[in-house]
């Protein structure tokens, strides 16, 4: 799949590499800014904010 995307990017090799890096950075940015915060609101699906460090001391 990644090879298919890379082959369909326009330009010479160095432009395709820069475009692929920009696309990857954009995907990471969208995930970190919008998707993961939205998903963390559903704590019953994945308790991402629960800590296992410093549990009850006996």
Coordinates of C-alpha atoms in Angstrom, one line a residue:
X1 CA 0.0 0.0 0.0
X2 CA 2.8 2.4 0.9
X3 CA 4.6 1.6 -2.3
X4 CA 1.4 2.3 -4.3
X5 CA 1.1 5.8 -2.6
X6 CA 4.8 6.5 -3.2
X7 CA 4.5 5.6 -6.8
X8 CA 1.6 7.9 -7.4
X9 CA 3.2 11.0 -5.8
X10 CA 4.3 13.5 -8.5
X11 CA 7.8 14.7 -9.1
X12 CA 11.3 13.4 -8.9
X13 CA 12.5 11.2 -6.1
X14 CA 13.5 14.0 -3.7
X15 CA 10.1 15.7 -4.1
X16 CA 8.3 12.4 -3.5
X17 CA 10.3 11.8 -0.3
X18 CA 9.5 15.3 1.0
X19 CA 5.9 14.9 0.1
X20 CA 5.7 11.4 1.8
X21 CA 7.3 12.9 5.0
X22 CA 4.9 15.8 5.0
X23 CA 2.0 13.4 4.6
X24 CA 3.2 11.2 7.5
X25 CA 3.7 14.3 9.7
X26 CA 0.2 15.5 8.8
X27 CA -1.3 12.1 9.8
X28 CA 0.6 12.2 13.1
X29 CA -0.5 15.8 13.8
X30 CA -4.1 15.0 13.1
X31 CA -4.0 11.9 15.4
X32 CA -2.3 13.8 18.3
X33 CA -4.4 17.0 18.1
X34 CA -7.9 15.6 17.3
X35 CA -8.3 11.9 17.2
X36 CA -6.5 10.8 20.4
X37 CA -8.1 13.5 22.6
X38 CA -11.5 12.6 21.2
X39 CA -11.0 8.9 21.8
X40 CA -9.8 9.5 25.4
X41 CA -13.2 10.9 26.3
X42 CA -14.6 7.3 26.0
X43 CA -12.9 6.0 29.1
X44 CA -15.1 2.8 29.1
X45 CA -13.4 1.8 25.8
X46 CA -9.8 2.4 26.7
X47 CA -8.9 3.8 30.1
X48 CA -5.9 5.7 28.8
X49 CA -5.7 8.0 31.8
X50 CA -5.7 5.3 34.5
X51 CA -2.3 4.9 36.1
X52 CA -0.9 1.7 37.4
X53 CA 2.1 3.3 39.1
X54 CA 1.7 4.1 42.8
X55 CA -1.1 1.8 43.5
X56 CA -2.5 1.1 47.0
X57 CA 0.2 0.7 49.6
X58 CA -0.2 -2.2 52.0

